[in-house]
Coordinates of C-alpha atoms in Angstrom, one line a residue:
X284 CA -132.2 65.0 56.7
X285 CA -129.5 66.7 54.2
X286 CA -126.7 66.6 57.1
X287 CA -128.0 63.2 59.0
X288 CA -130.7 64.9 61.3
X289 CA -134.3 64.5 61.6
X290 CA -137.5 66.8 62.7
X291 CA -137.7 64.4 66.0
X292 CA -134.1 65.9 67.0
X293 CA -136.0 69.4 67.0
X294 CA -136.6 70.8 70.0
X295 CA -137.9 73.9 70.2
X296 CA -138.1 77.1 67.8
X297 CA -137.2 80.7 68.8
X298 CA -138.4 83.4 66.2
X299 CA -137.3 86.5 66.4
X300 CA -139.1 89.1 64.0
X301 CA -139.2 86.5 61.3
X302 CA -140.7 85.6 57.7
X303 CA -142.7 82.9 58.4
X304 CA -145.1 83.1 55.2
X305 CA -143.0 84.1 52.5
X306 CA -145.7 85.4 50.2
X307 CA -146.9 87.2 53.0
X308 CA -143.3 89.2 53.0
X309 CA -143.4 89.7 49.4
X310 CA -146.6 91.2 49.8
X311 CA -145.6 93.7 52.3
X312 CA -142.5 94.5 49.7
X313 CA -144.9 95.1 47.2
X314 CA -147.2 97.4 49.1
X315 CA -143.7 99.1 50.2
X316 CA -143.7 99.9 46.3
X317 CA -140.3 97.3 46.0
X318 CA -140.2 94.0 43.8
X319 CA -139.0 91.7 47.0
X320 CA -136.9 90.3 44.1
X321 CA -134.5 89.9 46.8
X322 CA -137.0 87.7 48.9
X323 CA -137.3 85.0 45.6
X324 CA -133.3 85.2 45.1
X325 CA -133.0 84.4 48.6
X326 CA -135.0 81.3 48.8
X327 CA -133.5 80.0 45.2
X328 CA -136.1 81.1 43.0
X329 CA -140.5 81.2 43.0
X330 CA -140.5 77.7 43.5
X331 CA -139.3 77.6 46.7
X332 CA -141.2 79.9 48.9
X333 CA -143.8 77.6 50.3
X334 CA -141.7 75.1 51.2
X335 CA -139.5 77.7 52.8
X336 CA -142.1 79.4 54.7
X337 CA -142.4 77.9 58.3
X338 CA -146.0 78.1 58.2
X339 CA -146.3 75.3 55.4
X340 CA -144.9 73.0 58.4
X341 CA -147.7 73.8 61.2
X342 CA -149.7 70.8 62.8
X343 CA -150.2 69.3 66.0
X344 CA -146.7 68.0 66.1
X345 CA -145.1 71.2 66.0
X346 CA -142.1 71.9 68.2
X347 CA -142.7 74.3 71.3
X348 CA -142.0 77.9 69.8
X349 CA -141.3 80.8 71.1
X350 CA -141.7 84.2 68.8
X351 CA -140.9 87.6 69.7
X352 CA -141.3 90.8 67.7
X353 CA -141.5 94.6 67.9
X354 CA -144.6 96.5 67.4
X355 CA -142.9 99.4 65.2
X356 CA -140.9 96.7 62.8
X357 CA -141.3 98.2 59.4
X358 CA -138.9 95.0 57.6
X359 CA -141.3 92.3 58.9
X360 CA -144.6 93.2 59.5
X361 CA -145.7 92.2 63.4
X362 CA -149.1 90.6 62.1
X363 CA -146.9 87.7 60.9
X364 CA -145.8 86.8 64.2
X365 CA -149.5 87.2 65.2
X366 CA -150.5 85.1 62.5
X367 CA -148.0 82.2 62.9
X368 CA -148.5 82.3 66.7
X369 CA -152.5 82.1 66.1
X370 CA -151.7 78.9 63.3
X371 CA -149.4 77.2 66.2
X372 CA -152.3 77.9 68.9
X373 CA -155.0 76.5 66.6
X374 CA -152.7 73.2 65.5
X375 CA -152.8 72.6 69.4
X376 CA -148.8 73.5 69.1
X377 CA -146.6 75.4 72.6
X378 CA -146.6 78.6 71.5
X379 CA -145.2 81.6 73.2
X380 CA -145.3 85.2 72.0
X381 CA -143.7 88.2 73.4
X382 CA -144.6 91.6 72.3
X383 CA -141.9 94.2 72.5
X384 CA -143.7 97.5 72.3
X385 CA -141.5 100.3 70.4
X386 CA -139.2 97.6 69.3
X387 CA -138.1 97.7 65.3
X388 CA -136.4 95.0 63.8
X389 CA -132.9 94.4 64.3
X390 CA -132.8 96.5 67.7
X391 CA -135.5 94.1 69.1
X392 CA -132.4 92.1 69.9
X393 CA -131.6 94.1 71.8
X394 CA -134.7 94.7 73.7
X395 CA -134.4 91.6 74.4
X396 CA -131.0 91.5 76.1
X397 CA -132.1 94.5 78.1
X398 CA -135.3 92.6 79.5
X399 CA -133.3 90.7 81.9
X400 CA -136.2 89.8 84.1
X401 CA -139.2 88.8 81.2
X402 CA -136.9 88.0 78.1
X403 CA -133.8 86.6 79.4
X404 CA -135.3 84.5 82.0
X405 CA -137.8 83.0 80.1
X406 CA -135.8 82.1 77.6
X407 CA -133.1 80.9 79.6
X408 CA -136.0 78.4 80.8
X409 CA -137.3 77.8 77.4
X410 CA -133.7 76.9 76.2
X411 CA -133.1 74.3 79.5
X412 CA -136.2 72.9 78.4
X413 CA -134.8 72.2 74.8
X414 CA -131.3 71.3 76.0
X415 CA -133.5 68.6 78.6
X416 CA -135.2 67.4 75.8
X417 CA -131.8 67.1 73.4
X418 CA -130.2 65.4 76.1
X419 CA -132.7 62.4 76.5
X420 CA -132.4 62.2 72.3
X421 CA -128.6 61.4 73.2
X422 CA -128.8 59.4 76.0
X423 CA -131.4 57.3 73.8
X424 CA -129.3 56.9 71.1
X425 CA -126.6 55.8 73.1
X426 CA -128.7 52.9 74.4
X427 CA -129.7 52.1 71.1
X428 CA -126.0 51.6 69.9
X429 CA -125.0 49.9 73.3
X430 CA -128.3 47.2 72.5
X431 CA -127.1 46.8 69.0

């Protein structure tokens, strides 16, 4: 809403190896034996992890998503893909989720790339179906400013 947009003009999600429950991350830093003092600077202090944490936003309306992640990530731990994909599924939200076995963190990027015929493909799908939906959003507007 900051820059003129609103959640209807969202289309899809694409996660790849992320935080989605912030407290969930500075639990795995603690357990690492670190702080996470990083993870509160980064969201702008304490008081600002829930409503940065993607999860806080789940319900039926939810956006189609699509979440990948590596089984050997040691920066995001994989059961908070599972766990966000299993909170989309039970909102009665799309949700996709692609397992890259051996993958890490950053590299899963490009495990990705390298999965041509599963990754690529289906995302190239998932993305036309985002880009169909953004154009209709347009082409609605535009009607609604011609009628005006």
């Amino acid at each position: 809403a900051v820059h003129g947009h609103g959640a209807a003009e969202i289309s899809g999600f694409f996660g790849i190896s992320g935080v989605y429950d912030i407290e969930t991350q500075l639990a795995h830093e603690r357990a690492k034996g670190r702080t996470g003092q990083y993870v509160v600077d980064v969201m702008g202090g304490r008081q600002n992890i829930v409503a940065a944490s993607p999860s806080t936003y789940v319900g039926p309306t939810a956006v189609r998503t699509r979440l990948i992640h590596g089984d050997k990530d040691a920066t995001v731990p994989l059961r908070m893909s599972l766990d966000f994909h299993a909170q989309l599924r039970a909102a009665g939200a799309a949700s996709e989720f692609v397992l890259y076995p051996g993958g890490g963190h950053a590299g899963i990027l490009f495990d990705a790339l390298a999965d041509l015929k599963r990754s690529l493909r289906a995302s190239l799908s998932y993305f036309q179906t985002v880009r169909d939906r953004v154009k209709t959003l347009l082409l609605s507007r535009r009607k609604q400013k011609k009628a005006n």
